[in-house]
C-alpha cells in the first residue's frame, strides 16, 4: 500500500540485509557492476538486475545505447533472450577459412587503452566501415564507440556474468557470419593480454572462420605511462610482471614473491583491490609501504590517477569511486616521475 523508493549502498551490510529480507518490498533492482548476480531475498521480493546477466529474472534485458533511440535500444539490436551454448552452434564451413562462401568473415581488433588517437591505423579504418557488424567489449571507451559507422552490439560482461556474456558474443558472431557479414570483434587493450583473444580464435575456427588479427596497444604498458608512471626505470625496476585480478572461475591468481626492483601491473583487478593488497602483504612478502598507483580510463578525458601504498590504496580508491577500466601498478616506479606535491591534500588523487 506504500509507494516508497529506497536508495542504499552495498557498503551498509545491515541495511542491505534488512531490505532483501523484507517481504513487503516487491522489487529490488541491482546494478551488477557492484552487486553479485545471485542474492537471497524475502519470499515475495523479486530481484531485477540493471544490465542483468539473469534472463529469467529480467524478461526485457536492457541493452547499452549506442546511437539508437532514447529508450536505450542499440543500433540494429535484436531481442535475443535465450543464449545458446557456442558448442551447439554448427560449423559454417568444412575447415577454417578467411572468408566464407557467403562473404562472412571476422576480424579480431584491439582498441588500445581508450584514447582514439592510440588506435592503430588498421583499427581506425575498420571502424569507418558502415557495412561491418561490430561486437564490442563493455569497457571499450565511448570515444572509440562514437567512431564506429556500422551496426554495434555491446557485450554485457559485468562481474559474475562473463561466461554468459561470452556465449552471447559467440551467438551474435555466428548469426552475423551466417548472413555474410564482416564481424569486427572489438576488444579493449590488446586482445591477447588477458583478453580471451586466443579462446575466441579457437571458437571462431570451430565456426569455420579463420579470424584476421589486428593487435592493440596494451593498457599494461600504455596506461601507466599516460599517468607518468614508467614500468621500468634504471636503478629502480628492472623487471615487469603482468597479472590479472581473476583466475579461472573467479579464483584469485597465484602471486609472485616480492622483489625490490620489480614492477607488477594488474589488469582487471580494481574490484579486488583490498583483497589483493592483503594477499600481497601476507603471502608475497610485500612491505606495507610499497607504492601503488591506479590509472582509471587511461587516455580518455575522464582519466584519473590515484596514488597510495598497500595499506591505504583500497580506501583511496573507494573515496574516489575508482571504476573499471583501471590499471594497477605496484612498485617503486610509481613515485619515480610523480612529485608528492601533485597529490598532497587530495587524498591520493594526482592533480
Tab-separated table of C-alpha atoms in Angstrom:
chain	number	residue	atom	x	y	z
A	1	UNK	CA	0.000	0.000	0.000
A	2	UNK	CA	3.016	2.294	0.273
A	3	UNK	CA	4.738	3.910	-2.692
A	4	UNK	CA	8.308	4.258	-1.488
A	5	UNK	CA	11.689	4.115	-3.171
A	6	UNK	CA	14.823	3.398	-1.141
A	7	UNK	CA	18.378	4.091	-2.297
A	8	UNK	CA	21.073	2.258	-0.395
A	9	UNK	CA	24.718	1.268	-0.652
A	10	UNK	CA	26.082	-2.260	-0.509
A	11	UNK	CA	28.711	-0.944	1.887
A	12	UNK	CA	25.991	-0.899	4.569
A	13	UNK	CA	25.503	-4.631	5.097
A	14	UNK	CA	22.883	-4.247	7.828
A	15	UNK	CA	20.588	-2.103	5.686
A	16	UNK	CA	21.151	-4.340	2.658
A	17	UNK	CA	20.197	-7.476	4.597
A	18	UNK	CA	17.115	-5.793	6.076
A	19	UNK	CA	15.844	-4.721	2.645
A	20	UNK	CA	16.497	-8.079	0.999
A	21	UNK	CA	14.553	-9.942	3.673
A	22	UNK	CA	11.600	-7.565	3.767
A	23	UNK	CA	8.607	-9.427	2.242
A	24	UNK	CA	6.684	-6.181	1.693
A	25	UNK	CA	9.183	-4.970	-0.897
A	26	UNK	CA	8.154	-6.009	-4.385
A	27	UNK	CA	11.242	-5.192	-6.447
A	28	UNK	CA	14.910	-4.885	-5.639
A	29	UNK	CA	16.930	-3.617	-8.595
A	30	UNK	CA	20.672	-4.152	-8.536
A	31	UNK	CA	23.482	-2.676	-10.567
A	32	UNK	CA	25.533	-5.797	-11.185
A	33	UNK	CA	28.701	-3.734	-11.547
A	34	UNK	CA	28.653	-3.542	-7.740
A	35	UNK	CA	26.338	-6.400	-6.793
A	36	UNK	CA	26.700	-10.161	-7.118
A	37	UNK	CA	24.403	-11.863	-9.599
A	38	UNK	CA	22.655	-14.207	-7.178
A	39	UNK	CA	21.279	-12.971	-3.867
A	40	UNK	CA	18.831	-14.210	-1.271
A	41	UNK	CA	15.653	-12.203	-0.797
A	42	UNK	CA	12.361	-12.354	1.022
A	43	UNK	CA	9.704	-14.789	-0.257
A	44	UNK	CA	7.789	-12.141	-2.206
A	45	UNK	CA	10.699	-9.984	-3.318
A	46	UNK	CA	11.636	-10.161	-6.964
A	47	UNK	CA	15.262	-9.426	-7.852
A	48	UNK	CA	15.876	-7.451	-11.030
A	49	UNK	CA	19.275	-6.554	-12.414
A	50	UNK	CA	20.296	-3.439	-14.297
A	51	UNK	CA	22.316	-4.791	-17.222
A	52	UNK	CA	21.314	-8.173	-15.918
A	53	UNK	CA	23.014	-11.499	-16.531
A	54	UNK	CA	19.956	-13.420	-15.291
A	55	UNK	CA	17.489	-13.583	-18.218
A	56	UNK	CA	14.946	-15.496	-16.144
A	57	UNK	CA	14.732	-12.577	-13.741
A	58	UNK	CA	14.594	-9.893	-16.413
A	59	UNK	CA	12.327	-10.758	-19.357
A	60	UNK	CA	13.244	-7.438	-21.029
A	61	UNK	CA	17.040	-7.093	-20.735
A	62	UNK	CA	18.495	-3.615	-21.043
A	63	UNK	CA	20.939	-3.039	-23.895
A	64	UNK	CA	23.507	-0.286	-23.859
A	65	UNK	CA	22.569	2.647	-26.049
A	66	UNK	CA	24.928	3.052	-29.000
A	67	UNK	CA	23.297	5.608	-31.218
A	68	UNK	CA	19.800	4.174	-31.167
A	69	UNK	CA	16.586	5.517	-29.735
A	70	UNK	CA	16.172	7.303	-26.445
A	71	UNK	CA	14.724	4.170	-24.922
A	72	UNK	CA	18.263	2.767	-24.820
A	73	UNK	CA	17.925	0.479	-27.814
A	74	UNK	CA	21.155	-0.202	-29.700
A	75	UNK	CA	21.636	0.274	-33.424
A	76	UNK	CA	20.219	-2.813	-35.077
A	77	UNK	CA	19.669	-4.654	-31.802
A	78	UNK	CA	17.652	-7.841	-31.725
A	79	UNK	CA	15.618	-9.211	-28.857
A	80	UNK	CA	17.741	-12.256	-28.170
A	81	UNK	CA	16.539	-13.774	-24.917
A	82	UNK	CA	17.750	-17.363	-24.944
A	83	UNK	CA	21.510	-17.651	-25.217
A	84	UNK	CA	22.577	-20.951	-26.846
A	85	UNK	CA	25.865	-22.605	-25.976
A	86	UNK	CA	28.521	-21.946	-28.596
A	87	UNK	CA	29.222	-25.680	-28.610
A	88	UNK	CA	25.810	-26.226	-30.155
A	89	UNK	CA	26.377	-23.763	-32.999
A	90	UNK	CA	27.189	-25.579	-36.229
A	91	UNK	CA	30.233	-25.055	-38.433
A	92	UNK	CA	29.664	-22.725	-41.372
A	93	UNK	CA	32.485	-24.273	-43.419
A	94	UNK	CA	34.247	-27.657	-43.504
A	95	UNK	CA	37.518	-26.070	-42.340
A	96	UNK	CA	38.587	-22.602	-41.121
A	97	UNK	CA	38.793	-20.132	-43.988
A	98	UNK	CA	39.434	-16.383	-44.052
A	99	UNK	CA	36.168	-15.710	-45.873
A	100	UNK	CA	33.056	-17.899	-46.113
A	101	UNK	CA	31.346	-18.542	-49.428
A	102	UNK	CA	28.663	-16.016	-48.476
A	103	UNK	CA	31.340	-13.387	-47.749
A	104	UNK	CA	31.203	-13.725	-43.976
A	105	UNK	CA	34.483	-13.053	-42.183
A	106	UNK	CA	35.740	-11.881	-38.818
A	107	UNK	CA	38.438	-9.513	-37.616
A	108	UNK	CA	39.645	-9.508	-34.017
A	109	UNK	CA	40.772	-5.997	-33.094
A	110	UNK	CA	42.467	-4.410	-30.093
A	111	UNK	CA	41.222	-0.886	-29.355
A	112	UNK	CA	44.013	0.139	-27.001
A	113	UNK	CA	43.546	1.765	-23.577
A	114	UNK	CA	40.735	4.121	-24.633
A	115	UNK	CA	42.151	7.149	-26.427
A	116	UNK	CA	41.090	7.114	-30.111
A	117	UNK	CA	44.484	8.610	-31.011
A	118	UNK	CA	46.101	5.376	-29.787
A	119	UNK	CA	44.151	3.188	-32.201
A	120	UNK	CA	46.242	1.558	-34.911
A	121	UNK	CA	45.589	2.829	-38.434
A	122	UNK	CA	44.187	-0.583	-39.356
A	123	UNK	CA	41.733	-0.461	-36.465
A	124	UNK	CA	40.636	3.098	-37.270
A	125	UNK	CA	39.961	2.205	-40.928
A	126	UNK	CA	37.806	-0.729	-39.868
A	127	UNK	CA	35.704	1.476	-37.580
A	128	UNK	CA	34.742	3.565	-40.608
A	129	UNK	CA	33.149	0.621	-42.464
A	130	UNK	CA	29.360	1.168	-42.427
A	131	UNK	CA	28.723	-2.386	-43.634
A	132	UNK	CA	30.598	-4.101	-40.786
A	133	UNK	CA	28.939	-5.644	-37.743
A	134	UNK	CA	30.718	-4.629	-34.532
A	135	UNK	CA	30.724	-6.662	-31.328
A	136	UNK	CA	32.384	-4.545	-28.644
A	137	UNK	CA	33.563	-5.147	-25.109
A	138	UNK	CA	31.643	-3.209	-22.476
A	139	UNK	CA	34.797	-1.343	-21.423
A	140	UNK	CA	35.717	-0.042	-24.884
A	141	UNK	CA	35.649	3.737	-24.413
A	142	UNK	CA	32.692	5.777	-25.593
A	143	UNK	CA	35.127	7.963	-27.544
A	144	UNK	CA	36.053	4.941	-29.669
A	145	UNK	CA	32.476	3.640	-29.897
A	146	UNK	CA	31.458	7.022	-31.310
A	147	UNK	CA	33.816	6.500	-34.264
A	148	UNK	CA	32.009	3.358	-35.408
A	149	UNK	CA	29.909	3.710	-38.558
A	150	UNK	CA	28.347	0.242	-38.653
A	151	UNK	CA	25.904	-1.709	-36.501
A	152	UNK	CA	27.036	-2.141	-32.888
A	153	UNK	CA	26.409	-4.671	-30.140
A	154	UNK	CA	27.859	-4.166	-26.670
A	155	UNK	CA	28.828	-7.260	-24.698
A	156	UNK	CA	27.251	-7.302	-21.243
A	157	UNK	CA	30.356	-8.519	-19.444
A	158	UNK	CA	29.754	-7.449	-15.882
A	159	UNK	CA	31.305	-9.069	-12.786
A	160	UNK	CA	29.992	-12.584	-12.253
A	161	UNK	CA	28.343	-12.761	-15.677
A	162	UNK	CA	31.327	-13.094	-18.007
A	163	UNK	CA	30.646	-16.655	-19.158
A	164	UNK	CA	27.041	-15.981	-20.176
A	165	UNK	CA	28.051	-12.765	-21.914
A	166	UNK	CA	30.788	-14.625	-23.784
A	167	UNK	CA	28.267	-17.142	-25.074
A	168	UNK	CA	26.080	-14.251	-26.187
A	169	UNK	CA	29.044	-12.818	-28.113
A	170	UNK	CA	29.580	-16.122	-29.901
A	171	UNK	CA	25.880	-16.276	-30.757
A	172	UNK	CA	25.948	-12.787	-32.267
A	173	UNK	CA	29.088	-13.582	-34.261
A	174	UNK	CA	27.731	-16.904	-35.578
A	175	UNK	CA	24.447	-15.322	-36.655
A	176	UNK	CA	26.181	-12.424	-38.429
A	177	UNK	CA	28.652	-14.746	-40.171
A	178	UNK	CA	25.813	-16.951	-41.389
A	179	UNK	CA	24.333	-13.839	-43.039
A	180	UNK	CA	27.558	-12.955	-44.820
A	181	UNK	CA	28.565	-10.100	-42.513
A	182	UNK	CA	32.037	-8.817	-41.764
A	183	UNK	CA	32.181	-9.222	-37.986
A	184	UNK	CA	34.559	-6.881	-36.182
A	185	UNK	CA	35.218	-8.124	-32.652
A	186	UNK	CA	36.475	-5.009	-30.866
A	187	UNK	CA	38.234	-5.596	-27.557
A	188	UNK	CA	39.852	-3.226	-25.090
A	189	UNK	CA	43.657	-3.024	-24.949
A	190	UNK	CA	45.343	-5.921	-26.702
A	191	UNK	CA	43.001	-8.889	-27.281
A	192	UNK	CA	45.633	-11.424	-26.230
A	193	UNK	CA	46.731	-9.869	-22.923
A	194	UNK	CA	44.165	-11.319	-20.506
A	195	UNK	CA	41.546	-10.608	-23.161
A	196	UNK	CA	40.494	-14.170	-24.074
A	197	UNK	CA	41.637	-13.495	-27.624
A	198	UNK	CA	43.065	-16.984	-28.042
A	199	UNK	CA	39.867	-18.612	-26.780
A	200	UNK	CA	37.809	-16.623	-29.258
A	201	UNK	CA	40.100	-17.592	-32.152
A	202	UNK	CA	39.613	-21.277	-31.295
A	203	UNK	CA	35.817	-20.874	-31.162
A	204	UNK	CA	35.677	-18.918	-34.427
A	205	UNK	CA	37.732	-21.655	-36.096
A	206	UNK	CA	35.131	-24.137	-34.911
A	207	UNK	CA	32.580	-21.979	-36.729
A	208	UNK	CA	34.687	-22.436	-39.893
A	209	UNK	CA	36.292	-18.988	-39.929
A	210	UNK	CA	39.964	-18.053	-39.529
A	211	UNK	CA	39.938	-14.567	-37.962
A	212	UNK	CA	42.196	-11.760	-39.062
A	213	UNK	CA	44.097	-10.281	-36.104
A	214	UNK	CA	44.822	-6.582	-35.524
A	215	UNK	CA	46.852	-6.058	-32.323
A	216	UNK	CA	46.079	-3.224	-29.949
A	217	UNK	CA	48.179	-1.116	-27.609
A	218	UNK	CA	48.095	-2.938	-24.265
A	219	UNK	CA	46.970	-0.980	-21.227
A	220	UNK	CA	49.591	-2.873	-19.223
A	221	UNK	CA	52.294	-0.588	-20.623
A	222	UNK	CA	50.423	2.423	-22.012
A	223	UNK	CA	48.079	3.199	-19.110
A	224	UNK	CA	50.855	3.666	-16.512
A	225	UNK	CA	52.879	5.862	-18.875
A	226	UNK	CA	49.834	8.008	-19.665
A	227	UNK	CA	49.799	8.706	-15.912
A	228	UNK	CA	53.535	9.488	-15.837
A	229	UNK	CA	54.431	6.097	-14.342
A	230	UNK	CA	57.131	4.153	-16.236
A	231	UNK	CA	57.005	0.410	-15.630
A	232	UNK	CA	60.827	0.203	-15.689
A	233	UNK	CA	63.466	2.707	-14.586
A	234	UNK	CA	67.227	2.306	-14.249
A	235	UNK	CA	68.158	1.539	-10.657
A	236	UNK	CA	64.516	1.220	-9.577
A	237	UNK	CA	62.847	-1.571	-11.568
A	238	UNK	CA	64.494	-3.997	-13.966
A	239	UNK	CA	61.637	-6.449	-14.412
A	240	UNK	CA	57.910	-6.252	-15.061
A	241	UNK	CA	55.242	-8.820	-14.276
A	242	UNK	CA	51.715	-8.630	-15.728
A	243	UNK	CA	48.895	-10.236	-13.757
A	244	UNK	CA	45.129	-10.435	-13.853
A	245	UNK	CA	42.949	-9.960	-10.811
A	246	UNK	CA	40.860	-13.022	-11.616
A	247	UNK	CA	41.882	-16.617	-12.236
A	248	UNK	CA	39.721	-19.410	-13.612
A	249	UNK	CA	36.117	-19.414	-12.400
A	250	UNK	CA	36.662	-16.225	-10.414
A	251	UNK	CA	39.536	-17.568	-8.312
A	252	UNK	CA	42.480	-15.442	-7.185
A	253	UNK	CA	45.668	-15.951	-9.242
A	254	UNK	CA	48.952	-17.046	-7.711
A	255	UNK	CA	51.177	-14.170	-6.614
A	256	UNK	CA	54.864	-13.680	-7.363
A	257	UNK	CA	57.074	-13.054	-4.348
A	258	UNK	CA	58.322	-9.560	-3.591
A	259	UNK	CA	61.458	-8.280	-5.311
A	260	UNK	CA	62.605	-4.737	-4.629
A	261	UNK	CA	63.355	-3.981	-8.290
A	262	UNK	CA	60.174	-5.471	-9.681
A	263	UNK	CA	57.034	-3.810	-11.024
A	264	UNK	CA	53.706	-5.633	-11.081
A	265	UNK	CA	50.930	-4.421	-13.365
A	266	UNK	CA	47.461	-5.756	-12.590
A	267	UNK	CA	44.693	-5.698	-15.184
A	268	UNK	CA	41.017	-6.267	-14.347
A	269	UNK	CA	41.748	-6.192	-10.620
A	270	UNK	CA	40.229	-2.993	-9.243
A	271	UNK	CA	37.222	-4.907	-7.907
A	272	UNK	CA	39.545	-6.996	-5.745
A	273	UNK	CA	41.978	-4.279	-4.722
A	274	UNK	CA	41.631	-4.639	-0.963
A	275	UNK	CA	41.910	-8.419	-1.063
A	276	UNK	CA	44.810	-8.145	-3.493
A	277	UNK	CA	46.828	-5.834	-1.238
A	278	UNK	CA	46.177	-8.008	1.811
A	279	UNK	CA	47.387	-11.096	-0.057
A	280	UNK	CA	50.478	-9.335	-1.420
A	281	UNK	CA	51.478	-8.368	2.130
A	282	UNK	CA	50.575	-11.664	3.785
A	283	UNK	CA	51.520	-14.197	1.119
A	284	UNK	CA	54.061	-12.495	-1.158
A	285	UNK	CA	56.103	-10.552	1.385
A	286	UNK	CA	55.359	-7.044	0.144
A	287	UNK	CA	56.224	-4.222	2.589
A	288	UNK	CA	53.205	-2.229	3.696
A	289	UNK	CA	54.728	0.994	2.363
A	290	UNK	CA	55.105	-0.347	-1.198
A	291	UNK	CA	53.767	2.363	-3.554
A	292	UNK	CA	50.606	1.572	-5.525
A	293	UNK	CA	49.108	3.610	-8.356
A	294	UNK	CA	45.754	3.227	-10.118
A	295	UNK	CA	45.067	4.679	-13.553
A	296	UNK	CA	41.367	4.885	-14.421
A	297	UNK	CA	40.122	5.424	-18.002
A	298	UNK	CA	43.648	5.817	-19.338
A	299	UNK	CA	43.938	8.222	-22.246
A	300	UNK	CA	40.339	9.415	-22.008
A	301	UNK	CA	39.165	12.881	-20.929
A	302	UNK	CA	37.963	11.277	-17.689
A	303	UNK	CA	41.367	9.762	-16.844
A	304	UNK	CA	42.257	9.860	-13.145
A	305	UNK	CA	45.280	8.649	-11.202
A	306	UNK	CA	45.249	7.727	-7.522
A	307	UNK	CA	48.467	7.017	-5.612
A	308	UNK	CA	48.920	5.405	-2.213
A	309	UNK	CA	50.510	2.374	-0.624
A	310	UNK	CA	49.483	-1.152	0.308
A	311	UNK	CA	47.696	-0.016	3.459
A	312	UNK	CA	45.551	2.805	2.113
A	313	UNK	CA	45.111	2.421	-1.670
A	314	UNK	CA	41.864	0.439	-1.345
A	315	UNK	CA	40.368	3.158	0.866
A	316	UNK	CA	41.540	5.884	-1.516
A	317	UNK	CA	40.012	4.036	-4.457
A	318	UNK	CA	36.712	3.828	-2.567
A	319	UNK	CA	36.810	7.531	-1.664
A	320	UNK	CA	37.255	8.492	-5.311
A	321	UNK	CA	34.914	5.760	-6.608
A	322	UNK	CA	37.508	4.294	-8.975
A	323	UNK	CA	35.848	2.032	-11.555
A	324	UNK	CA	36.932	-0.257	-14.420
A	325	UNK	CA	38.697	0.013	-16.720
A	326	UNK	CA	41.596	0.664	-14.368
A	327	UNK	CA	45.223	-0.421	-14.385
A	328	UNK	CA	47.021	-1.017	-11.088
A	329	UNK	CA	50.789	-0.536	-10.774
A	330	UNK	CA	52.693	-1.861	-7.759
A	331	UNK	CA	56.308	-0.957	-7.058
A	332	UNK	CA	58.737	1.899	-6.519
A	333	UNK	CA	58.337	3.117	-10.116
A	334	UNK	CA	55.019	4.660	-9.084
A	335	UNK	CA	56.842	7.582	-7.469
A	336	UNK	CA	59.767	7.958	-9.880
A	337	UNK	CA	58.244	10.718	-12.036
A	338	UNK	CA	55.441	11.893	-9.747
A	339	UNK	CA	56.108	14.656	-7.248
A	340	UNK	CA	54.402	14.323	-3.900
A	341	UNK	CA	53.007	17.861	-4.188
A	342	UNK	CA	50.862	16.589	-7.091
A	343	UNK	CA	48.673	14.656	-4.686
A	344	UNK	CA	49.244	16.260	-1.297
A	345	UNK	CA	45.936	17.254	0.288
A	346	UNK	CA	43.922	15.477	-2.420
A	347	UNK	CA	43.544	12.099	-0.688
A	348	UNK	CA	45.837	10.470	-3.205
A	349	UNK	CA	44.265	11.914	-6.358
A	350	UNK	CA	47.011	13.195	-8.655
A	351	UNK	CA	46.407	16.750	-9.870
